[in-house]
């Protein structure tokens, strides 16, 4: 099993939406027309800074872009909501983010630039977007002028159906939306790869598409709850090429995990000595993984690549499994 990063959703979000093509596709699909039509996407640049402080890190990951709005500078903040359910007062967190950015600009002796905050939400229940004043049920309209007045855009992927993806023009955009939406639902992920098989095969003709599929594999490994053999099998149903990409990504994850595991083992060994029981546990997990892959009718070469062991060792494990089944 690959070592999981602190927040795999953040990793996938930044790996995909940081690409101008994917961001621009979502922008043209979901932004108000009067705003989108004034954006000069040829000037779109991702900023390297983040304005997520320690408190906001519980709620969001951010990507900040600069772009020309007509002839004026504009910033667009894309914010991935961490919670799997809608937060009660999103304006409070968004307001803090905006203040963090404008405070930074003022300290740098820069003029404040408008920011469009866009929340990307892929939780289980629908997000009910309301104006900030609606939180203050005891305040009549004459008091609303004393409240912060700003809005935000929402990409609520919990409500997205297949037909709703039509505004997205690129294959990358459609698959990104579906992966974020379905990542917590194993069967939906499996259906998605069947439904979009022809689109995925088209992506495989380009290096960018191959890289995207590798990123998708890693995200699924981290977040879907599917085993490595199950994910390789899903990719294999699309095409042999897709399966090869999955196997290559699996090998990368295994090597990263082995390096971290070896280092961790050295540190633990210094403290508690020989880890025989742990080695036995690793071997038991390896045998279980090989058994699962055999049930998917995978060949020895595929199994060896996925589990990161020589084919001869895999053959020995399979022979032991066979003998155990016969006894």
PDB file of N, CA and C in Angstrom, residues 111-162:
ATOM      1  N   UNK A 111      -1.094  48.374  -4.297  1.00  0.00           N
ATOM      2  CA  UNK A 111      -2.518  48.708  -4.243  1.00  0.00           C
ATOM      3  C   UNK A 111      -3.327  47.421  -4.202  1.00  0.00           C
ATOM      4  N   UNK A 112      -4.358  47.353  -3.339  1.00  0.00           N
ATOM      5  CA  UNK A 112      -5.177  46.134  -3.271  1.00  0.00           C
ATOM      6  C   UNK A 112      -5.850  45.835  -4.611  1.00  0.00           C
ATOM      7  N   UNK A 113      -5.839  44.572  -4.972  1.00  0.00           N
ATOM      8  CA  UNK A 113      -6.434  44.102  -6.224  1.00  0.00           C
ATOM      9  C   UNK A 113      -7.654  43.251  -5.889  1.00  0.00           C
ATOM     10  N   UNK A 114      -8.757  43.399  -6.637  1.00  0.00           N
ATOM     11  CA  UNK A 114      -9.935  42.562  -6.374  1.00  0.00           C
ATOM     12  C   UNK A 114      -9.623  41.072  -6.532  1.00  0.00           C
ATOM     13  N   UNK A 115     -10.302  40.265  -5.735  1.00  0.00           N
ATOM     14  CA  UNK A 115     -10.152  38.808  -5.796  1.00  0.00           C
ATOM     15  C   UNK A 115     -11.529  38.173  -5.960  1.00  0.00           C
ATOM     16  N   UNK A 116     -11.625  37.224  -6.880  1.00  0.00           N
ATOM     17  CA  UNK A 116     -12.833  36.401  -6.991  1.00  0.00           C
ATOM     18  C   UNK A 116     -12.558  35.081  -6.271  1.00  0.00           C
ATOM     19  N   UNK A 117     -13.217  34.822  -5.126  1.00  0.00           N
ATOM     20  CA  UNK A 117     -13.034  33.533  -4.467  1.00  0.00           C
ATOM     21  C   UNK A 117     -13.957  32.474  -5.075  1.00  0.00           C
ATOM     22  N   UNK A 118     -13.391  31.330  -5.410  1.00  0.00           N
ATOM     23  CA  UNK A 118     -14.165  30.221  -5.976  1.00  0.00           C
ATOM     24  C   UNK A 118     -13.962  29.000  -5.082  1.00  0.00           C
ATOM     25  N   UNK A 119     -15.040  28.489  -4.522  1.00  0.00           N
ATOM     26  CA  UNK A 119     -14.979  27.309  -3.665  1.00  0.00           C
ATOM     27  C   UNK A 119     -15.262  26.066  -4.504  1.00  0.00           C
ATOM     28  N   UNK A 120     -14.359  25.097  -4.444  1.00  0.00           N
ATOM     29  CA  UNK A 120     -14.566  23.794  -5.085  1.00  0.00           C
ATOM     30  C   UNK A 120     -14.947  22.807  -3.984  1.00  0.00           C
ATOM     31  N   UNK A 121     -16.157  22.283  -4.066  1.00  0.00           N
ATOM     32  CA  UNK A 121     -16.685  21.405  -3.010  1.00  0.00           C
ATOM     33  C   UNK A 121     -17.036  20.050  -3.604  1.00  0.00           C
ATOM     34  N   UNK A 122     -16.534  18.974  -2.976  1.00  0.00           N
ATOM     35  CA  UNK A 122     -16.843  17.628  -3.478  1.00  0.00           C
ATOM     36  C   UNK A 122     -17.283  16.717  -2.334  1.00  0.00           C
ATOM     37  N   UNK A 123     -18.093  17.281  -1.442  1.00  0.00           N
ATOM     38  CA  UNK A 123     -18.596  16.509  -0.313  1.00  0.00           C
ATOM     39  C   UNK A 123     -19.790  15.652  -0.687  1.00  0.00           C
ATOM     40  N   UNK A 124     -20.385  15.061   0.348  1.00  0.00           N
ATOM     41  CA  UNK A 124     -21.455  14.091   0.122  1.00  0.00           C
ATOM     42  C   UNK A 124     -22.829  14.746   0.005  1.00  0.00           C
ATOM     43  N   UNK A 125     -23.023  15.888   0.652  1.00  0.00           N
ATOM     44  CA  UNK A 125     -24.332  16.544   0.643  1.00  0.00           C
ATOM     45  C   UNK A 125     -24.248  17.896  -0.040  1.00  0.00           C
ATOM     46  N   UNK A 126     -25.369  18.350  -0.541  1.00  0.00           N
ATOM     47  CA  UNK A 126     -25.420  19.586  -1.330  1.00  0.00           C
ATOM     48  C   UNK A 126     -25.059  20.805  -0.476  1.00  0.00           C
ATOM     49  N   UNK A 127     -24.363  21.730  -1.104  1.00  0.00           N
ATOM     50  CA  UNK A 127     -23.958  22.992  -0.462  1.00  0.00           C
ATOM     51  C   UNK A 127     -25.053  24.027  -0.713  1.00  0.00           C
ATOM     52  N   UNK A 128     -25.577  24.606   0.348  1.00  0.00           N
ATOM     53  CA  UNK A 128     -26.618  25.624   0.227  1.00  0.00           C
ATOM     54  C   UNK A 128     -25.970  27.000   0.308  1.00  0.00           C
ATOM     55  N   UNK A 129     -25.783  27.637  -0.840  1.00  0.00           N
ATOM     56  CA  UNK A 129     -25.113  28.937  -0.882  1.00  0.00           C
ATOM     57  C   UNK A 129     -26.097  30.049  -0.549  1.00  0.00           C
ATOM     58  N   UNK A 130     -25.718  30.881   0.433  1.00  0.00           N
ATOM     59  CA  UNK A 130     -26.568  31.990   0.866  1.00  0.00           C
ATOM     60  C   UNK A 130     -25.733  33.261   0.964  1.00  0.00           C
ATOM     61  N   UNK A 131     -26.377  34.434   0.880  1.00  0.00           N
ATOM     62  CA  UNK A 131     -25.642  35.679   1.098  1.00  0.00           C
ATOM     63  C   UNK A 131     -25.235  35.822   2.562  1.00  0.00           C
ATOM     64  N   UNK A 132     -24.186  36.581   2.808  1.00  0.00           N
ATOM     65  CA  UNK A 132     -23.675  36.738   4.166  1.00  0.00           C
ATOM     66  C   UNK A 132     -24.735  37.295   5.108  1.00  0.00           C
ATOM     67  N   UNK A 133     -25.541  38.227   4.641  1.00  0.00           N
ATOM     68  CA  UNK A 133     -26.553  38.855   5.494  1.00  0.00           C
ATOM     69  C   UNK A 133     -27.585  37.852   5.997  1.00  0.00           C
ATOM     70  N   UNK A 134     -27.750  36.737   5.286  1.00  0.00           N
ATOM     71  CA  UNK A 134     -28.752  35.744   5.687  1.00  0.00           C
ATOM     72  C   UNK A 134     -28.388  35.057   7.000  1.00  0.00           C
ATOM     73  N   UNK A 135     -27.122  35.130   7.415  1.00  0.00           N
ATOM     74  CA  UNK A 135     -26.733  34.533   8.694  1.00  0.00           C
ATOM     75  C   UNK A 135     -27.329  35.304   9.872  1.00  0.00           C
ATOM     76  N   UNK A 136     -27.594  36.589   9.652  1.00  0.00           N
ATOM     77  CA  UNK A 136     -28.033  37.469  10.738  1.00  0.00           C
ATOM     78  C   UNK A 136     -29.555  37.593  10.695  1.00  0.00           C
ATOM     79  N   UNK A 137     -30.223  36.601  11.240  1.00  0.00           N
ATOM     80  CA  UNK A 137     -31.685  36.527  11.119  1.00  0.00           C
ATOM     81  C   UNK A 137     -32.392  37.608  11.918  1.00  0.00           C
ATOM     82  N   UNK A 138     -31.722  38.160  12.931  1.00  0.00           N
ATOM     83  CA  UNK A 138     -32.357  39.188  13.763  1.00  0.00           C
ATOM     84  C   UNK A 138     -32.167  40.595  13.195  1.00  0.00           C
ATOM     85  N   UNK A 139     -31.355  40.728  12.159  1.00  0.00           N
ATOM     86  CA  UNK A 139     -31.058  42.058  11.615  1.00  0.00           C
ATOM     87  C   UNK A 139     -32.006  42.383  10.471  1.00  0.00           C
ATOM     88  N   UNK A 140     -32.642  43.569  10.517  1.00  0.00           N
ATOM     89  CA  UNK A 140     -33.481  43.973   9.390  1.00  0.00           C
ATOM     90  C   UNK A 140     -32.600  44.582   8.303  1.00  0.00           C
ATOM     91  N   UNK A 141     -33.195  44.883   7.180  1.00  0.00           N
ATOM     92  CA  UNK A 141     -32.411  45.325   6.015  1.00  0.00           C
ATOM     93  C   UNK A 141     -31.664  46.631   6.264  1.00  0.00           C
ATOM     94  N   UNK A 142     -32.148  47.449   7.187  1.00  0.00           N
ATOM     95  CA  UNK A 142     -31.461  48.708   7.462  1.00  0.00           C
ATOM     96  C   UNK A 142     -30.096  48.486   8.112  1.00  0.00           C
ATOM     97  N   UNK A 143     -29.899  47.293   8.691  1.00  0.00           N
ATOM     98  CA  UNK A 143     -28.613  46.979   9.317  1.00  0.00           C
ATOM     99  C   UNK A 143     -27.645  46.276   8.369  1.00  0.00           C
ATOM    100  N   UNK A 144     -28.127  45.854   7.219  1.00  0.00           N
ATOM    101  CA  UNK A 144     -27.279  45.100   6.298  1.00  0.00           C
ATOM    102  C   UNK A 144     -26.093  45.920   5.799  1.00  0.00           C
ATOM    103  N   UNK A 145     -26.226  47.245   5.779  1.00  0.00           N
ATOM    104  CA  UNK A 145     -25.126  48.072   5.282  1.00  0.00           C
ATOM    105  C   UNK A 145     -23.913  48.041   6.213  1.00  0.00           C
ATOM    106  N   UNK A 146     -24.110  47.548   7.443  1.00  0.00           N
ATOM    107  CA  UNK A 146     -23.000  47.457   8.389  1.00  0.00           C
ATOM    108  C   UNK A 146     -22.317  46.079   8.369  1.00  0.00           C
ATOM    109  N   UNK A 147     -22.757  45.233   7.464  1.00  0.00           N
ATOM    110  CA  UNK A 147     -22.193  43.889   7.348  1.00  0.00           C
ATOM    111  C   UNK A 147     -21.291  43.801   6.116  1.00  0.00           C
ATOM    112  N   UNK A 148     -20.255  42.957   6.163  1.00  0.00           N
ATOM    113  CA  UNK A 148     -19.429  42.767   4.959  1.00  0.00           C
ATOM    114  C   UNK A 148     -20.296  42.280   3.794  1.00  0.00           C
ATOM    115  N   UNK A 149     -20.099  42.873   2.649  1.00  0.00           N
ATOM    116  CA  UNK A 149     -20.913  42.513   1.479  1.00  0.00           C
ATOM    117  C   UNK A 149     -19.991  41.998   0.375  1.00  0.00           C
ATOM    118  N   UNK A 150     -19.877  40.693   0.267  1.00  0.00           N
ATOM    119  CA  UNK A 150     -19.131  40.099  -0.836  1.00  0.00           C
ATOM    120  C   UNK A 150     -19.733  38.733  -1.121  1.00  0.00           C
ATOM    121  N   UNK A 151     -19.468  38.241  -2.309  1.00  0.00           N
ATOM    122  CA  UNK A 151     -20.014  36.948  -2.709  1.00  0.00           C
ATOM    123  C   UNK A 151     -18.862  36.036  -3.134  1.00  0.00           C
ATOM    124  N   UNK A 152     -19.181  34.803  -3.410  1.00  0.00           N
ATOM    125  CA  UNK A 152     -18.192  33.841  -3.893  1.00  0.00           C
ATOM    126  C   UNK A 152     -18.853  32.942  -4.923  1.00  0.00           C
ATOM    127  N   UNK A 153     -18.034  32.361  -5.783  1.00  0.00           N
ATOM    128  CA  UNK A 153     -18.536  31.382  -6.743  1.00  0.00           C
ATOM    129  C   UNK A 153     -18.372  29.987  -6.158  1.00  0.00           C
ATOM    130  N   UNK A 154     -19.238  29.083  -6.574  1.00  0.00           N
ATOM    131  CA  UNK A 154     -19.236  27.732  -6.024  1.00  0.00           C
ATOM    132  C   UNK A 154     -19.249  26.701  -7.141  1.00  0.00           C
ATOM    133  N   UNK A 155     -18.265  25.803  -7.123  1.00  0.00           N
ATOM    134  CA  UNK A 155     -18.302  24.606  -7.966  1.00  0.00           C
ATOM    135  C   UNK A 155     -18.705  23.447  -7.053  1.00  0.00           C
ATOM    136  N   UNK A 156     -19.980  23.149  -6.988  1.00  0.00           N
ATOM    137  CA  UNK A 156     -20.490  22.098  -6.104  1.00  0.00           C
ATOM    138  C   UNK A 156     -20.579  20.797  -6.892  1.00  0.00           C
ATOM    139  N   UNK A 157     -19.562  19.954  -6.743  1.00  0.00           N
ATOM    140  CA  UNK A 157     -19.508  18.714  -7.514  1.00  0.00           C
ATOM    141  C   UNK A 157     -20.443  17.643  -6.971  1.00  0.00           C
ATOM    142  N   UNK A 158     -21.025  17.870  -5.782  1.00  0.00           N
ATOM    143  CA  UNK A 158     -21.980  16.894  -5.254  1.00  0.00           C
ATOM    144  C   UNK A 158     -23.256  16.867  -6.077  1.00  0.00           C
ATOM    145  N   UNK A 159     -23.538  17.939  -6.793  1.00  0.00           N
ATOM    146  CA  UNK A 159     -24.770  18.025  -7.584  1.00  0.00           C
ATOM    147  C   UNK A 159     -24.548  17.705  -9.057  1.00  0.00           C
ATOM    148  N   UNK A 160     -23.291  17.486  -9.445  1.00  0.00           N
ATOM    149  CA  UNK A 160     -22.979  17.305 -10.863  1.00  0.00           C
ATOM    150  C   UNK A 160     -23.422  15.929 -11.334  1.00  0.00           C
ATOM    151  N   UNK A 161     -24.231  15.893 -12.369  1.00  0.00           N
ATOM    152  CA  UNK A 161     -24.603  14.658 -13.045  1.00  0.00           C
ATOM    153  C   UNK A 161     -23.861  14.605 -14.380  1.00  0.00           C
ATOM    154  N   UNK A 162     -23.932  13.468 -15.043  1.00  0.00           N
ATOM    155  CA  UNK A 162     -23.209  13.320 -16.311  1.00  0.00           C
ATOM    156  C   UNK A 162     -23.599  14.405 -17.304  1.00  0.00           C
TER     157      UNK A 162
END
